[in-house]
Structures are given as structure tokens and as C-alpha cells.
């Protein structure tokens, strides 16, 4: 085999290897792109959950305040009924 044939064989092998490596790099780039897209989607999901949780906490706080106010009113009504019962019978029954 002549030196020129050897050179052609080696160049062909290098070209083949470059093609394989190029394909691997492209595949790696696609994988990284997919991972980045997945990460962005997860971040958006987490942000949406945080917003929803905040809204639910605000609603629960409003319900708690409403229940506290209702308990206060019921306590006053019970006191008033107790006084009316005491005044009507004189013995608290």
C-alpha cells in the first residue's frame, strides 16, 4: 500500500469519526434543550402553585376572620338570652 493510499484511508477514518462525534454532539444538544424545557415547565408549575397557595391562604384568612366575628356575635346573643332568662324567672332558668 502506498503512502497516498494510507493517507486517504486515514482521512476517511477521520471523516467518519468526525461524523459520529458531530451526531453525538447534536444529540447532546437536543437532550440539553429538552432538559431546559422541562426545567422551565417545572418552574412555571411551581410558580403557579405558589400563587394558588397564596390565594387559598388569603381566602382561609378571610373565612377565619368571618368565623371569629360570628363566634363573637353568638357569644353576645347567648349572654343576652341568659340575661333575659334570668330577668324573666329570677332563678336563671
CSV table of N, CA and C in Angstrom, one decimal:
chain,number,residue,atom,x,y,z
A,1,UNK,N,0.9,-1.2,0.0
A,1,UNK,CA,0.0,0.0,0.0
A,1,UNK,C,0.9,1.2,0.0
A,2,UNK,N,0.5,2.2,-0.8
A,2,UNK,CA,1.4,3.3,-1.0
A,2,UNK,C,1.0,4.3,0.1
A,3,UNK,N,1.9,5.3,0.3
A,3,UNK,CA,1.7,6.4,1.3
A,3,UNK,C,0.4,7.2,1.0
A,4,UNK,N,0.1,7.4,-0.3
A,4,UNK,CA,-1.1,8.1,-0.6
A,4,UNK,C,-2.3,7.3,-0.3
A,5,UNK,N,-2.3,6.0,-0.5
A,5,UNK,CA,-3.5,5.2,-0.2
A,5,UNK,C,-3.7,5.2,1.4
A,6,UNK,N,-2.6,5.1,2.1
A,6,UNK,CA,-2.6,5.1,3.5
A,6,UNK,C,-3.2,6.5,4.0
A,7,UNK,N,-2.8,7.6,3.4
A,7,UNK,CA,-3.3,8.9,3.8
A,7,UNK,C,-4.8,9.0,3.5
A,8,UNK,N,-5.3,8.5,2.4
A,8,UNK,CA,-6.7,8.5,2.0
A,8,UNK,C,-7.5,7.7,3.0
A,9,UNK,N,-7.0,6.5,3.4
A,9,UNK,CA,-7.7,5.7,4.4
A,9,UNK,C,-7.8,6.4,5.7
A,10,UNK,N,-6.7,7.0,6.1
A,10,UNK,CA,-6.7,7.7,7.4
A,10,UNK,C,-7.6,8.9,7.4
A,11,UNK,N,-7.7,9.6,6.3
A,11,UNK,CA,-8.6,10.8,6.2
A,11,UNK,C,-10.0,10.3,6.2
A,12,UNK,N,-10.3,9.2,5.5
A,12,UNK,CA,-11.7,8.6,5.5
A,12,UNK,C,-12.1,8.2,6.9
A,13,UNK,N,-11.1,7.6,7.7
A,13,UNK,CA,-11.4,7.2,9.1
A,13,UNK,C,-11.7,8.5,9.9
A,14,UNK,N,-10.9,9.5,9.7
A,14,UNK,CA,-11.1,10.8,10.5
A,14,UNK,C,-12.4,11.4,10.2
A,15,UNK,N,-12.8,11.4,8.9
A,15,UNK,CA,-14.1,12.0,8.5
A,15,UNK,C,-15.2,11.2,9.1
A,16,UNK,N,-15.1,9.9,9.1
A,16,UNK,CA,-16.1,9.0,9.7
A,16,UNK,C,-16.3,9.3,11.2
A,17,UNK,N,-15.1,9.4,11.8
A,17,UNK,CA,-15.1,9.7,13.3
A,17,UNK,C,-15.7,11.1,13.5
A,18,UNK,N,-15.4,12.1,12.8
A,18,UNK,CA,-16.0,13.4,12.9
A,18,UNK,C,-17.5,13.4,12.7
A,19,UNK,N,-17.9,12.6,11.8
A,19,UNK,CA,-19.4,12.5,11.6
A,19,UNK,C,-20.1,11.9,12.8
A,20,UNK,N,-19.5,10.9,13.4
A,20,UNK,CA,-20.1,10.2,14.5
A,20,UNK,C,-20.1,11.2,15.7
A,21,UNK,N,-19.0,11.9,15.9
A,21,UNK,CA,-18.9,12.8,17.0
A,21,UNK,C,-19.8,14.0,16.8
A,22,UNK,N,-20.0,14.4,15.6
A,22,UNK,CA,-20.9,15.5,15.3
A,22,UNK,C,-22.3,15.1,15.7
A,23,UNK,N,-22.7,13.9,15.3
A,23,UNK,CA,-24.0,13.4,15.7
A,23,UNK,C,-24.2,13.3,17.2
A,24,UNK,N,-23.2,12.8,17.9
A,24,UNK,CA,-23.2,12.8,19.4
A,24,UNK,C,-23.4,14.1,20.0
A,25,UNK,N,-22.7,15.1,19.5
A,25,UNK,CA,-22.8,16.5,20.0
A,25,UNK,C,-24.2,17.0,19.7
A,26,UNK,N,-24.8,16.8,18.5
A,26,UNK,CA,-26.1,17.2,18.2
A,26,UNK,C,-27.1,16.6,19.1
A,27,UNK,N,-27.0,15.3,19.4
A,27,UNK,CA,-27.8,14.6,20.3
A,27,UNK,C,-27.8,15.1,21.7
A,28,UNK,N,-26.5,15.4,22.1
A,28,UNK,CA,-26.4,16.0,23.5
A,28,UNK,C,-27.0,17.4,23.6
A,29,UNK,N,-26.9,18.2,22.5
A,29,UNK,CA,-27.5,19.5,22.5
A,29,UNK,C,-29.1,19.4,22.5
A,30,UNK,N,-29.6,18.4,21.8
A,30,UNK,CA,-31.1,18.2,21.9
A,30,UNK,C,-31.5,17.7,23.3
A,31,UNK,N,-30.7,16.9,23.9
A,31,UNK,CA,-31.0,16.4,25.3
A,31,UNK,C,-31.0,17.6,26.2
A,32,UNK,N,-30.0,18.5,26.1
A,32,UNK,CA,-29.9,19.6,27.0
A,32,UNK,C,-31.1,20.6,26.8
A,33,UNK,N,-31.4,20.7,25.5
A,33,UNK,CA,-32.6,21.6,25.2
A,33,UNK,C,-33.9,21.0,25.8
A,34,UNK,N,-34.1,19.7,25.7
A,34,UNK,CA,-35.2,19.1,26.3
A,34,UNK,C,-35.2,19.2,27.8
A,35,UNK,N,-34.1,19.1,28.4
A,35,UNK,CA,-34.0,19.2,29.9
A,35,UNK,C,-34.3,20.7,30.3
A,36,UNK,N,-33.8,21.6,29.5
A,36,UNK,CA,-34.0,23.0,29.8
A,36,UNK,C,-35.5,23.3,29.7
A,37,UNK,N,-36.2,22.8,28.7
A,37,UNK,CA,-37.6,23.0,28.5
A,37,UNK,C,-38.4,22.4,29.7
A,38,UNK,N,-38.0,21.2,30.1
A,38,UNK,CA,-38.6,20.5,31.2
A,38,UNK,C,-38.5,21.3,32.5
A,39,UNK,N,-37.3,21.8,32.7
A,39,UNK,CA,-37.0,22.6,33.9
A,39,UNK,C,-37.8,23.9,33.9
A,40,UNK,N,-38.0,24.6,32.7
A,40,UNK,CA,-38.8,25.8,32.7
A,40,UNK,C,-40.2,25.4,33.0
A,41,UNK,N,-40.7,24.3,32.4
A,41,UNK,CA,-42.1,23.9,32.7
A,41,UNK,C,-42.3,23.7,34.2
A,42,UNK,N,-41.4,23.0,34.8
A,42,UNK,CA,-41.5,22.8,36.3
A,42,UNK,C,-41.4,24.0,37.1
A,43,UNK,N,-40.6,25.0,36.7
A,43,UNK,CA,-40.5,26.3,37.3
A,43,UNK,C,-41.9,27.0,37.2
A,44,UNK,N,-42.5,27.0,36.0
A,44,UNK,CA,-43.8,27.6,35.9
A,44,UNK,C,-44.8,26.9,36.7
A,45,UNK,N,-44.8,25.6,36.8
A,45,UNK,CA,-45.7,24.9,37.7
A,45,UNK,C,-45.6,25.3,39.1
A,46,UNK,N,-44.3,25.4,39.6
A,46,UNK,CA,-44.1,25.7,41.0
A,46,UNK,C,-44.6,27.2,41.2
A,47,UNK,N,-44.3,28.1,40.3
A,47,UNK,CA,-44.8,29.4,40.5
A,47,UNK,C,-46.3,29.5,40.5
A,48,UNK,N,-47.0,28.7,39.7
A,48,UNK,CA,-48.4,28.7,39.7
A,48,UNK,C,-49.0,28.1,41.0
A,49,UNK,N,-48.3,27.1,41.5
A,49,UNK,CA,-48.7,26.5,42.8
A,49,UNK,C,-48.5,27.5,43.9
A,50,UNK,N,-47.5,28.3,43.9
A,50,UNK,CA,-47.2,29.3,44.9
A,50,UNK,C,-48.3,30.4,44.9
A,51,UNK,N,-48.7,30.8,43.7
A,51,UNK,CA,-49.7,31.8,43.5
A,51,UNK,C,-51.1,31.2,44.0
A,52,UNK,N,-51.4,30.0,43.7
A,52,UNK,CA,-52.6,29.4,44.1
A,52,UNK,C,-52.6,29.2,45.6
A,53,UNK,N,-51.5,28.8,46.2
A,53,UNK,CA,-51.5,28.6,47.6
A,53,UNK,C,-51.7,29.9,48.3
A,54,UNK,N,-51.1,31.0,47.8
A,54,UNK,CA,-51.2,32.3,48.4
A,54,UNK,C,-52.7,32.8,48.4
A,55,UNK,N,-53.3,32.5,47.2
A,55,UNK,CA,-54.8,32.9,47.1
A,55,UNK,C,-55.6,32.1,48.1
A,56,UNK,N,-55.3,30.8,48.3
A,56,UNK,CA,-56.0,30.0,49.2
A,56,UNK,C,-55.8,30.4,50.6
A,57,UNK,N,-54.6,30.8,51.0
A,57,UNK,CA,-54.3,31.3,52.3
A,57,UNK,C,-55.1,32.6,52.6
A,58,UNK,N,-55.1,33.5,51.6
A,58,UNK,CA,-55.9,34.7,51.8
A,58,UNK,C,-57.4,34.4,52.0
A,59,UNK,N,-57.9,33.4,51.3
A,59,UNK,CA,-59.3,33.1,51.4
A,59,UNK,C,-59.5,32.4,52.8
A,60,UNK,N,-58.6,31.6,53.2
A,60,UNK,CA,-58.7,30.9,54.6
A,60,UNK,C,-58.7,32.0,55.6
A,61,UNK,N,-57.8,33.0,55.5
A,61,UNK,CA,-57.7,34.1,56.5
A,61,UNK,C,-59.1,34.8,56.5
A,62,UNK,N,-59.7,35.1,55.4
A,62,UNK,CA,-61.0,35.8,55.4
A,62,UNK,C,-62.1,34.9,56.1
A,63,UNK,N,-62.1,33.6,55.8
A,63,UNK,CA,-63.0,32.7,56.4
A,63,UNK,C,-62.8,32.7,57.9
A,64,UNK,N,-61.5,32.7,58.4
A,64,UNK,CA,-61.2,32.6,59.8
A,64,UNK,C,-61.7,33.9,60.5
A,65,UNK,N,-61.5,35.1,59.8
A,65,UNK,CA,-62.0,36.3,60.4
A,65,UNK,C,-63.5,36.3,60.5
A,66,UNK,N,-64.2,35.8,59.4
A,66,UNK,CA,-65.6,35.7,59.4
A,66,UNK,C,-66.1,34.8,60.5
A,67,UNK,N,-65.5,33.7,60.7
A,67,UNK,CA,-65.9,32.8,61.8
A,67,UNK,C,-65.7,33.4,63.2
A,68,UNK,N,-64.6,34.1,63.3
A,68,UNK,CA,-64.3,34.7,64.6
A,68,UNK,C,-65.4,35.7,64.9
A,69,UNK,N,-65.7,36.5,63.9
A,69,UNK,CA,-66.8,37.5,64.1
A,69,UNK,C,-68.1,36.9,64.5
A,70,UNK,N,-68.4,35.8,63.8
A,70,UNK,CA,-69.7,35.1,64.0
A,70,UNK,C,-69.7,34.5,65.4
A,71,UNK,N,-68.6,34.0,65.9
A,71,UNK,CA,-68.5,33.4,67.3
A,71,UNK,C,-68.7,34.5,68.3
A,72,UNK,N,-68.1,35.7,68.0
A,72,UNK,CA,-68.3,36.9,68.9
A,72,UNK,C,-69.8,37.3,69.0
A,73,UNK,N,-70.5,37.3,67.9
A,73,UNK,CA,-71.9,37.6,67.8
A,73,UNK,C,-72.7,36.6,68.6
A,74,UNK,N,-72.4,35.3,68.3
A,74,UNK,CA,-73.1,34.2,69.0
A,74,UNK,C,-72.9,34.3,70.5
A,75,UNK,N,-71.7,34.6,70.9
A,75,UNK,CA,-71.5,34.7,72.4
A,75,UNK,C,-72.3,35.9,73.0
A,76,UNK,N,-72.4,37.0,72.3
A,76,UNK,CA,-73.2,38.1,72.8
A,76,UNK,C,-74.7,37.7,72.8
A,77,UNK,N,-75.2,37.0,71.8
A,77,UNK,CA,-76.6,36.5,71.8
A,77,UNK,C,-76.9,35.6,72.9
A,78,UNK,N,-75.9,34.7,73.2
A,78,UNK,CA,-76.1,33.7,74.3
A,78,UNK,C,-76.1,34.5,75.6
A,79,UNK,N,-75.3,35.5,75.8
A,79,UNK,CA,-75.3,36.3,77.0
A,79,UNK,C,-76.6,37.0,77.2
A,80,UNK,N,-77.1,37.6,76.1
A,80,UNK,CA,-78.4,38.3,76.1
A,80,UNK,C,-79.5,37.4,76.5
A,81,UNK,N,-79.5,36.2,75.9
A,81,UNK,CA,-80.6,35.2,76.2
A,81,UNK,C,-80.5,34.8,77.6
A,82,UNK,N,-79.3,34.6,78.1
A,82,UNK,CA,-79.1,34.3,79.5
A,82,UNK,C,-79.6,35.3,80.5
A,83,UNK,N,-79.4,36.6,80.1
A,83,UNK,CA,-79.9,37.7,81.0
A,83,UNK,C,-81.4,37.8,80.9
A,84,UNK,N,-81.9,37.6,79.7
A,84,UNK,CA,-83.4,37.6,79.6
A,84,UNK,C,-84.0,36.5,80.4
A,85,UNK,N,-83.4,35.3,80.3
A,85,UNK,CA,-83.9,34.2,81.1
A,85,UNK,C,-83.9,34.5,82.6
A,86,UNK,N,-82.8,35.1,83.0
A,86,UNK,CA,-82.6,35.4,84.5
A,86,UNK,C,-83.6,36.5,84.9
A,87,UNK,N,-83.9,37.5,84.0
A,87,UNK,CA,-84.8,38.5,84.3
A,87,UNK,C,-86.2,38.0,84.3
A,88,UNK,N,-86.6,37.1,83.4
A,88,UNK,CA,-87.9,36.6,83.3
A,88,UNK,C,-88.3,35.7,84.5
A,89,UNK,N,-87.4,34.9,85.0
A,89,UNK,CA,-87.7,33.9,86.1
A,89,UNK,C,-87.1,34.2,87.4
A,90,UNK,N,-86.0,35.0,87.3
A,90,UNK,CA,-85.4,35.3,88.6
A,90,UNK,C,-84.5,34.2,89.1
A,91,UNK,N,-84.5,33.1,88.5
A,91,UNK,CA,-83.6,32.0,89.0
A,91,UNK,C,-82.6,31.5,88.0
A,92,UNK,N,-82.5,32.1,86.8
A,92,UNK,CA,-81.5,31.7,85.8
A,92,UNK,C,-82.0,30.5,85.0
A,93,UNK,N,-83.2,30.1,85.1
A,93,UNK,CA,-83.7,29.0,84.2
A,93,UNK,C,-84.7,29.5,83.2
